[in-house]
mmCIF file of C-alpha atoms in Angstrom:
data_model
loop_
_atom_site.group_PDB
_atom_site.id
_atom_site.type_symbol
_atom_site.label_atom_id
_atom_site.label_comp_id
_atom_site.label_asym_id
_atom_site.label_seq_id
_atom_site.Cartn_x
_atom_site.Cartn_y
_atom_site.Cartn_z
ATOM 1 C CA MET I 1 140.652 128.616 56.904
ATOM 2 C CA ARG I 2 137.310 127.054 57.307
ATOM 3 C CA ILE I 3 134.582 129.891 58.008
ATOM 4 C CA THR I 4 131.979 128.171 60.862
ATOM 5 C CA ARG I 5 129.650 130.259 60.751
ATOM 6 C CA ASN I 6 126.378 131.151 58.466
ATOM 7 C CA VAL I 7 126.980 134.934 57.187
ATOM 8 C CA GLY I 8 123.309 134.256 55.535
ATOM 9 C CA THR I 9 121.876 136.644 52.669
ATOM 10 C CA LEU I 10 122.156 140.471 53.889
ATOM 11 C CA PHE I 11 120.389 142.090 50.839
ATOM 12 C CA VAL I 12 117.772 139.783 49.061
ATOM 13 C CA THR I 13 115.040 142.117 46.659
ATOM 14 C CA GLY I 14 112.132 141.132 48.611
ATOM 15 C CA ALA I 15 108.603 140.766 46.751
ATOM 16 C CA LEU I 16 106.378 142.585 49.509
ATOM 17 C CA THR I 17 102.326 141.853 49.971
ATOM 18 C CA LEU I 18 101.717 146.011 51.271
ATOM 19 C CA THR I 19 99.295 148.121 50.324
ATOM 20 C CA LEU I 20 100.114 151.488 49.676
ATOM 21 C CA ALA I 21 98.993 152.423 53.088
ATOM 22 C CA ALA I 22 101.746 150.464 54.622
ATOM 23 C CA LEU I 23 104.205 152.164 52.252
ATOM 24 C CA ALA I 24 106.463 153.417 54.559
ATOM 25 C CA TYR I 25 108.080 150.140 56.227
ATOM 26 C CA PRO I 26 108.455 146.880 54.800
ATOM 27 C CA ALA I 27 106.798 143.945 56.610
ATOM 28 C CA MET I 28 110.130 141.614 55.096
ATOM 29 C CA LEU I 29 112.625 140.879 52.743
ATOM 30 C CA GLY I 30 113.372 137.731 53.007
ATOM 31 C CA ILE I 31 115.652 136.065 49.716
ATOM 32 C CA GLN I 32 112.696 133.203 50.162
ATOM 33 C CA THR I 33 110.558 135.555 47.996
ATOM 34 C CA THR I 34 112.782 136.894 45.306
ATOM 35 C CA SER I 35 112.102 134.759 42.194
ATOM 36 C CA ALA I 36 108.198 135.904 42.449
ATOM 37 C CA ALA I 37 108.944 139.936 43.086
ATOM 38 C CA PRO I 38 106.492 141.357 40.551
ATOM 39 C CA VAL I 39 107.393 145.156 39.561
ATOM 40 C CA ARG I 40 104.496 147.285 41.907
ATOM 41 C CA ILE I 41 104.675 151.297 42.075
ATOM 42 C CA ILE I 42 103.322 152.323 45.278
ATOM 43 C CA ALA I 43 103.829 156.230 44.817
ATOM 44 C CA ASN I 44 104.537 158.366 42.187
ATOM 45 C CA PRO I 45 106.614 160.843 44.221
ATOM 46 C CA SER I 46 108.121 163.931 41.643
ATOM 47 C CA SER I 47 111.688 161.872 41.294
ATOM 48 C CA GLY I 48 109.556 159.279 39.022
ATOM 49 C CA PRO I 49 108.072 155.947 39.980
ATOM 50 C CA LEU I 50 108.978 153.993 42.959
ATOM 51 C CA THR I 51 108.533 151.108 43.406
ATOM 52 C CA GLU I 52 108.821 147.405 46.393
ATOM 53 C CA ALA I 53 112.039 147.032 45.216
ATOM 54 C CA ASP I 54 113.203 150.536 45.649
ATOM 55 C CA ARG I 55 111.789 151.339 49.038
ATOM 56 C CA ASP I 56 113.172 148.013 50.164
ATOM 57 C CA PHE I 57 116.775 149.468 48.766
ATOM 58 C CA VAL I 58 116.572 151.833 50.940
ATOM 59 C CA VAL I 59 115.424 150.285 54.326
ATOM 60 C CA LYS I 60 118.388 147.591 53.536
ATOM 61 C CA VAL I 61 120.884 150.534 52.927
ATOM 62 C CA ARG I 62 119.968 151.350 56.203
ATOM 63 C CA ALA I 63 119.955 148.704 57.886
ATOM 64 C CA ALA I 64 123.224 147.811 56.267
ATOM 65 C CA GLY I 65 124.891 150.538 57.716
ATOM 66 C CA LEU I 66 123.307 149.780 61.459
ATOM 67 C CA TRP I 67 125.708 146.469 62.035
ATOM 68 C CA GLU I 68 129.006 147.683 59.682
ATOM 69 C CA TYR I 69 129.623 150.585 60.801
ATOM 70 C CA PRO I 70 129.276 149.052 65.034
ATOM 71 C CA VAL I 71 131.581 146.667 63.088
ATOM 72 C CA GLY I 72 133.971 148.629 61.426
ATOM 73 C CA GLN I 73 134.608 150.067 65.374
ATOM 74 C CA LEU I 74 135.442 147.049 66.521
ATOM 75 C CA ALA I 75 137.878 146.686 63.739
ATOM 76 C CA LEU I 76 139.615 149.260 65.174
ATOM 77 C CA GLN I 77 139.944 147.851 68.465
ATOM 78 C CA LYS I 78 139.891 144.447 68.206
ATOM 79 C CA GLY I 79 141.621 144.224 64.570
ATOM 80 C CA THR I 80 145.593 142.796 65.083
ATOM 81 C CA THR I 81 147.027 143.977 61.456
ATOM 82 C CA PRO I 82 147.037 147.101 59.641
ATOM 83 C CA GLU I 83 144.942 146.145 57.261
ATOM 84 C CA VAL I 84 142.381 144.715 59.114
ATOM 85 C CA ARG I 85 141.835 148.021 61.145
ATOM 86 C CA THR I 86 142.045 150.272 57.528
ATOM 87 C CA ALA I 87 139.032 148.184 56.785
ATOM 88 C CA GLY I 88 137.106 148.680 59.864
ATOM 89 C CA GLU I 89 137.921 152.680 58.996
ATOM 90 C CA HIS I 90 136.712 151.765 55.628
ATOM 91 C CA LEU I 91 133.742 151.183 56.199
ATOM 92 C CA ILE I 92 132.722 153.283 59.749
ATOM 93 C CA ALA I 93 133.178 156.255 56.573
ATOM 94 C CA GLY I 94 131.430 154.320 54.184
ATOM 95 C CA HIS I 95 128.608 153.723 55.963
ATOM 96 C CA ALA I 96 128.618 157.188 57.120
ATOM 97 C CA GLY I 97 128.034 158.939 54.036
ATOM 98 C CA LEU I 98 125.737 155.480 52.519
ATOM 99 C CA ASP I 99 123.301 156.758 55.940
ATOM 100 C CA ALA I 100 123.498 161.134 55.294
ATOM 101 C CA THR I 101 122.043 159.871 51.978
ATOM 102 C CA SER I 102 119.842 156.969 52.282
ATOM 103 C CA ARG I 103 117.984 159.342 55.481
ATOM 104 C CA LYS I 104 118.054 161.862 53.069
ATOM 105 C CA VAL I 105 116.344 159.387 50.017
ATOM 106 C CA ALA I 106 113.841 158.194 52.743
ATOM 107 C CA LYS I 107 112.620 161.956 53.834
ATOM 108 C CA GLU I 108 111.887 162.660 50.282
ATOM 109 C CA LEU I 109 110.417 159.845 49.659
ATOM 110 C CA GLY I 110 107.871 159.252 52.406
ATOM 111 C CA ILE I 111 109.584 155.705 53.552
ATOM 112 C CA THR I 112 110.240 154.645 57.582
ATOM 113 C CA LEU I 113 113.683 153.688 57.856
ATOM 114 C CA PRO I 114 114.660 150.970 61.019
ATOM 115 C CA ASN I 115 117.126 152.262 63.385
ATOM 116 C CA LYS I 116 118.005 148.326 64.438
ATOM 117 C CA PRO I 117 119.300 146.171 61.899
ATOM 118 C CA SER I 118 117.436 143.050 61.885
ATOM 119 C CA PRO I 119 118.011 139.725 63.891
ATOM 120 C CA GLN I 120 120.850 137.965 61.576
ATOM 121 C CA GLN I 121 122.605 141.245 61.274
ATOM 122 C CA GLN I 122 122.492 142.042 64.834
ATOM 123 C CA GLY I 123 124.250 138.164 64.416
ATOM 124 C CA PHE I 124 126.779 139.307 62.899
ATOM 125 C CA VAL I 125 127.869 142.003 65.363
ATOM 126 C CA ALA I 126 127.465 139.058 68.117
ATOM 127 C CA THR I 127 130.029 137.177 66.404
ATOM 128 C CA LEU I 128 132.263 139.158 65.999
ATOM 129 C CA SER I 129 132.142 141.048 69.196
ATOM 130 C CA ALA I 130 132.837 137.006 70.930
ATOM 131 C CA ASP I 131 135.955 136.976 68.496
ATOM 132 C CA SER I 132 139.291 138.214 69.647
ATOM 133 C CA GLY I 133 143.273 137.924 68.208
ATOM 134 C CA ALA I 134 143.296 136.030 64.810
ATOM 135 C CA LYS I 135 139.812 134.736 64.988
ATOM 136 C CA PHE I 136 138.382 137.853 64.674
ATOM 137 C CA ASN I 137 140.386 138.784 61.536
ATOM 138 C CA THR I 138 139.375 136.282 60.009
ATOM 139 C CA ASP I 139 135.832 136.300 60.646
ATOM 140 C CA PHE I 140 135.261 139.492 60.098
ATOM 141 C CA ALA I 141 137.522 139.796 57.018
ATOM 142 C CA ASN I 142 135.368 136.835 55.820
ATOM 143 C CA ILE I 143 132.282 137.824 57.410
ATOM 144 C CA LEU I 144 132.076 141.043 55.349
ATOM 145 C CA ARG I 145 133.061 140.233 52.330
ATOM 146 C CA ILE I 146 130.865 137.746 51.609
ATOM 147 C CA THR I 147 127.932 139.857 52.472
ATOM 148 C CA HIS I 148 129.451 142.736 50.572
ATOM 149 C CA GLY I 149 129.196 140.986 47.727
ATOM 150 C CA GLN I 150 125.892 139.909 47.637
ATOM 151 C CA ILE I 151 124.379 143.297 47.622
ATOM 152 C CA PHE I 152 126.622 144.122 45.113
ATOM 153 C CA SER I 153 124.275 141.901 42.520
ATOM 154 C CA THR I 154 121.554 143.939 43.968
ATOM 155 C CA VAL I 155 122.639 146.891 43.842
ATOM 156 C CA ALA I 156 123.480 147.262 40.194
ATOM 157 C CA LYS I 157 119.911 145.123 39.491
ATOM 158 C CA ILE I 158 118.231 148.065 41.177
ATOM 159 C CA ARG I 159 120.527 150.636 39.854
ATOM 160 C CA ALA I 160 119.624 149.230 36.195
ATOM 161 C CA SER I 161 115.500 149.081 36.349
ATOM 162 C CA THR I 162 114.732 151.844 38.780
ATOM 163 C CA GLU I 163 112.697 154.783 37.336
ATOM 164 C CA ASN I 164 112.873 157.546 40.290
ATOM 165 C CA SER I 165 116.408 159.862 40.718
ATOM 166 C CA LEU I 166 116.671 159.960 43.667
ATOM 167 C CA VAL I 167 117.332 155.863 43.915
ATOM 168 C CA ARG I 168 118.695 156.138 41.334
ATOM 169 C CA GLN I 169 121.554 158.156 43.318
ATOM 170 C CA LEU I 170 121.584 156.044 46.239
ATOM 171 C CA ALA I 171 122.653 153.083 44.195
ATOM 172 C CA ASP I 172 125.599 155.134 42.495
ATOM 173 C CA GLN I 173 126.710 156.012 46.266
ATOM 174 C CA ALA I 174 126.199 152.018 47.086
ATOM 175 C CA ASN I 175 128.015 150.447 44.188
ATOM 176 C CA ASP I 176 131.646 153.110 45.095
ATOM 177 C CA THR I 177 131.123 152.333 48.812
ATOM 178 C CA VAL I 178 130.498 148.254 48.100
ATOM 179 C CA LEU I 179 133.169 147.883 45.455
ATOM 180 C CA ASP I 180 135.226 149.877 48.036
ATOM 181 C CA HIS I 181 134.607 147.058 50.761
ATOM 182 C CA ILE I 182 135.755 144.026 48.916
ATOM 183 C CA THR I 183 138.420 145.595 48.022
ATOM 184 C CA VAL I 184 139.252 146.189 51.022
ATOM 185 C CA MET I 185 138.811 142.794 52.275
ATOM 186 C CA GLU I 186 140.370 141.454 50.439
ATOM 187 C CA LYS I 187 143.376 142.980 51.279
ATOM 188 C CA THR I 188 143.902 141.720 54.505
ATOM 189 C CA GLY I 189 144.365 138.838 52.766
ATOM 190 C CA LEU I 190 142.410 136.951 55.077
ATOM 191 C CA VAL I 191 139.239 135.755 52.693
ATOM 192 C CA ASP I 192 138.364 131.690 51.931
ATOM 193 C CA PHE I 193 137.579 132.939 48.121
ATOM 194 C CA ASP I 194 136.377 129.178 48.045
ATOM 195 C CA GLN I 195 133.702 129.574 50.859
ATOM 196 C CA VAL I 196 133.089 133.058 49.457
ATOM 197 C CA ILE I 197 131.400 132.184 45.924
ATOM 198 C CA ILE I 198 129.874 128.906 48.445
ATOM 199 C CA GLN I 199 127.678 132.025 50.476
ATOM 200 C CA GLU I 200 127.029 133.489 47.835
ATOM 201 C CA THR I 201 126.040 131.105 45.285
ATOM 202 C CA THR I 202 123.477 128.842 48.222
ATOM 203 C CA ILE I 203 120.742 130.396 49.422
ATOM 204 C CA PRO I 204 120.602 130.102 52.810
ATOM 205 C CA LYS I 205 116.838 128.563 54.635
ATOM 206 C CA VAL I 206 116.396 132.307 57.215
ATOM 207 C CA PRO I 207 113.364 132.352 58.462
ATOM 208 C CA ALA I 208 112.092 135.584 56.698
ATOM 209 C CA VAL I 209 111.477 137.530 60.668
ATOM 210 C CA ASN I 210 115.269 137.302 61.163
ATOM 211 C CA LEU I 211 116.470 138.998 57.341
ATOM 212 C CA THR I 212 113.523 142.210 58.619
ATOM 213 C CA PRO I 213 114.981 145.129 61.154
ATOM 214 C CA PRO I 214 112.597 146.268 63.261
ATOM 215 C CA ALA I 215 110.561 149.279 62.590
ATOM 216 C CA PRO I 216 111.174 152.210 64.690
ATOM 217 C CA GLN I 217 109.143 152.421 68.373
ATOM 218 C CA PRO I 218 106.611 156.090 67.716
ATOM 219 C CA GLY I 219 108.412 158.674 69.150
ATOM 220 C CA GLU I 220 111.940 156.643 68.840
ATOM 221 C CA PRO I 221 115.063 159.524 67.862
ATOM 222 C CA GLU I 222 116.351 158.837 64.998
ATOM 223 C CA VAL I 223 119.973 157.068 64.713
ATOM 224 C CA VAL I 224 122.274 158.780 63.232
ATOM 225 C CA LEU I 225 126.019 157.074 61.560
ATOM 226 C CA THR I 226 128.549 159.943 62.643
ATOM 227 C CA PRO I 227 131.360 160.366 59.941
ATOM 228 C CA PRO I 228 135.675 160.323 61.814
ATOM 229 C CA ALA I 229 136.507 163.257 62.067
ATOM 230 C CA GLY I 230 138.352 164.552 58.821
ATOM 231 C CA SER I 231 136.517 162.362 56.331
ATOM 232 C CA GLY I 232 134.627 165.060 54.660
ATOM 233 C CA ALA I 233 131.482 163.792 55.346
ATOM 234 C CA ALA I 234 128.911 166.078 55.810
ATOM 235 C CA LEU I 235 125.969 165.170 57.781
ATOM 236 C CA PRO I 236 121.778 166.957 57.778
ATOM 237 C CA SER I 237 121.919 168.357 61.110
ATOM 238 C CA GLY I 238 119.341 167.013 63.804
ATOM 239 C CA GLY I 239 119.995 163.834 64.431
ATOM 240 C CA ALA I 240 120.722 161.940 67.455
ATOM 241 C CA SER I 241 124.801 160.371 66.735
ATOM 242 C CA LEU I 242 125.433 156.397 67.392
ATOM 243 C CA PRO I 243 127.601 156.265 70.048
ATOM 244 C CA ALA I 244 131.112 154.760 69.960
ATOM 245 C CA GLY I 245 130.471 151.027 69.872
ATOM 246 C CA GLY I 246 127.552 150.878 68.375
ATOM 247 C CA ALA I 247 125.141 151.994 71.411
ATOM 248 C CA SER I 248 121.953 151.080 69.599
ATOM 249 C CA LEU I 249 122.695 146.830 69.922
ATOM 250 C CA PRO I 250 122.795 145.163 73.163
ATOM 251 C CA ALA I 251 126.637 145.752 74.904
ATOM 252 C CA GLY I 252 128.612 143.058 74.009
ATOM 253 C CA GLY I 253 125.877 141.297 71.772
ATOM 254 C CA ALA I 254 125.099 138.722 75.222
ATOM 255 C CA SER I 255 120.888 139.082 74.531
ATOM 256 C CA LEU I 256 121.363 139.129 70.040
ATOM 257 C CA PRO I 257 120.976 135.562 68.224
ATOM 258 C CA SER I 258 124.064 133.752 66.605
ATOM 259 C CA PRO I 259 124.141 133.166 63.130
ATOM 260 C CA THR I 260 123.090 129.221 62.029
ATOM 261 C CA PRO I 261 126.520 127.720 61.399
ATOM 262 C CA THR I 262 125.211 126.452 57.094
ATOM 263 C CA VAL I 263 128.813 126.287 55.773
ATOM 264 C CA GLY I 264 131.138 123.020 57.190
#
């Protein structure tokens, strides 16, 4: 089966032009500037030098959970095979755990995290929210397999290059989680590997603004991705829980942008 929706690029290393005063939040995380990205240290905490790429990685891990967690819930509600529902369970549990770590790391490093995913990621949620039956199963497996395949190399690059011990810990956890999610998507038996390879190796022409999660508004409650009961994934207290169905996103995805078709 051929995928007719752009699943784009979820995680990339951006070359940012922020000053130290703007450390807390990245202005742009687009793939278009990846090759020119300099290694620039923006802070020197006790855990080791923190670079722009390190900071962006923490933000990307958080943003990934903000769309993949509700998509996991959709898989439990709409998936028509045991394998798809199992993959949904893995998304929920995996990103609840990563969310706890990314929020802890961000707090220690003074990094501001988003409470909503990027417009492109919101488009993925809108696509899957509109799907049903076998189409949902297939789009779910392929969108998530492609996006996880794209982040896999980024995690490895950060893990190999960062000098910050907290970022290394997050990268270790992300590596295990991403590999697990790749595996459960493949176990659905629905992944079109020809299209996966095309999407993972082709740089899509996506406006940079669509790749950056919006900064949180002053006083906005922190969204927390709650682990499923009995998962053993402990979360720090004090955050607001994300309601079932990913309520931080518009209901039904009606006002969300749709992915741009790029694969025929």
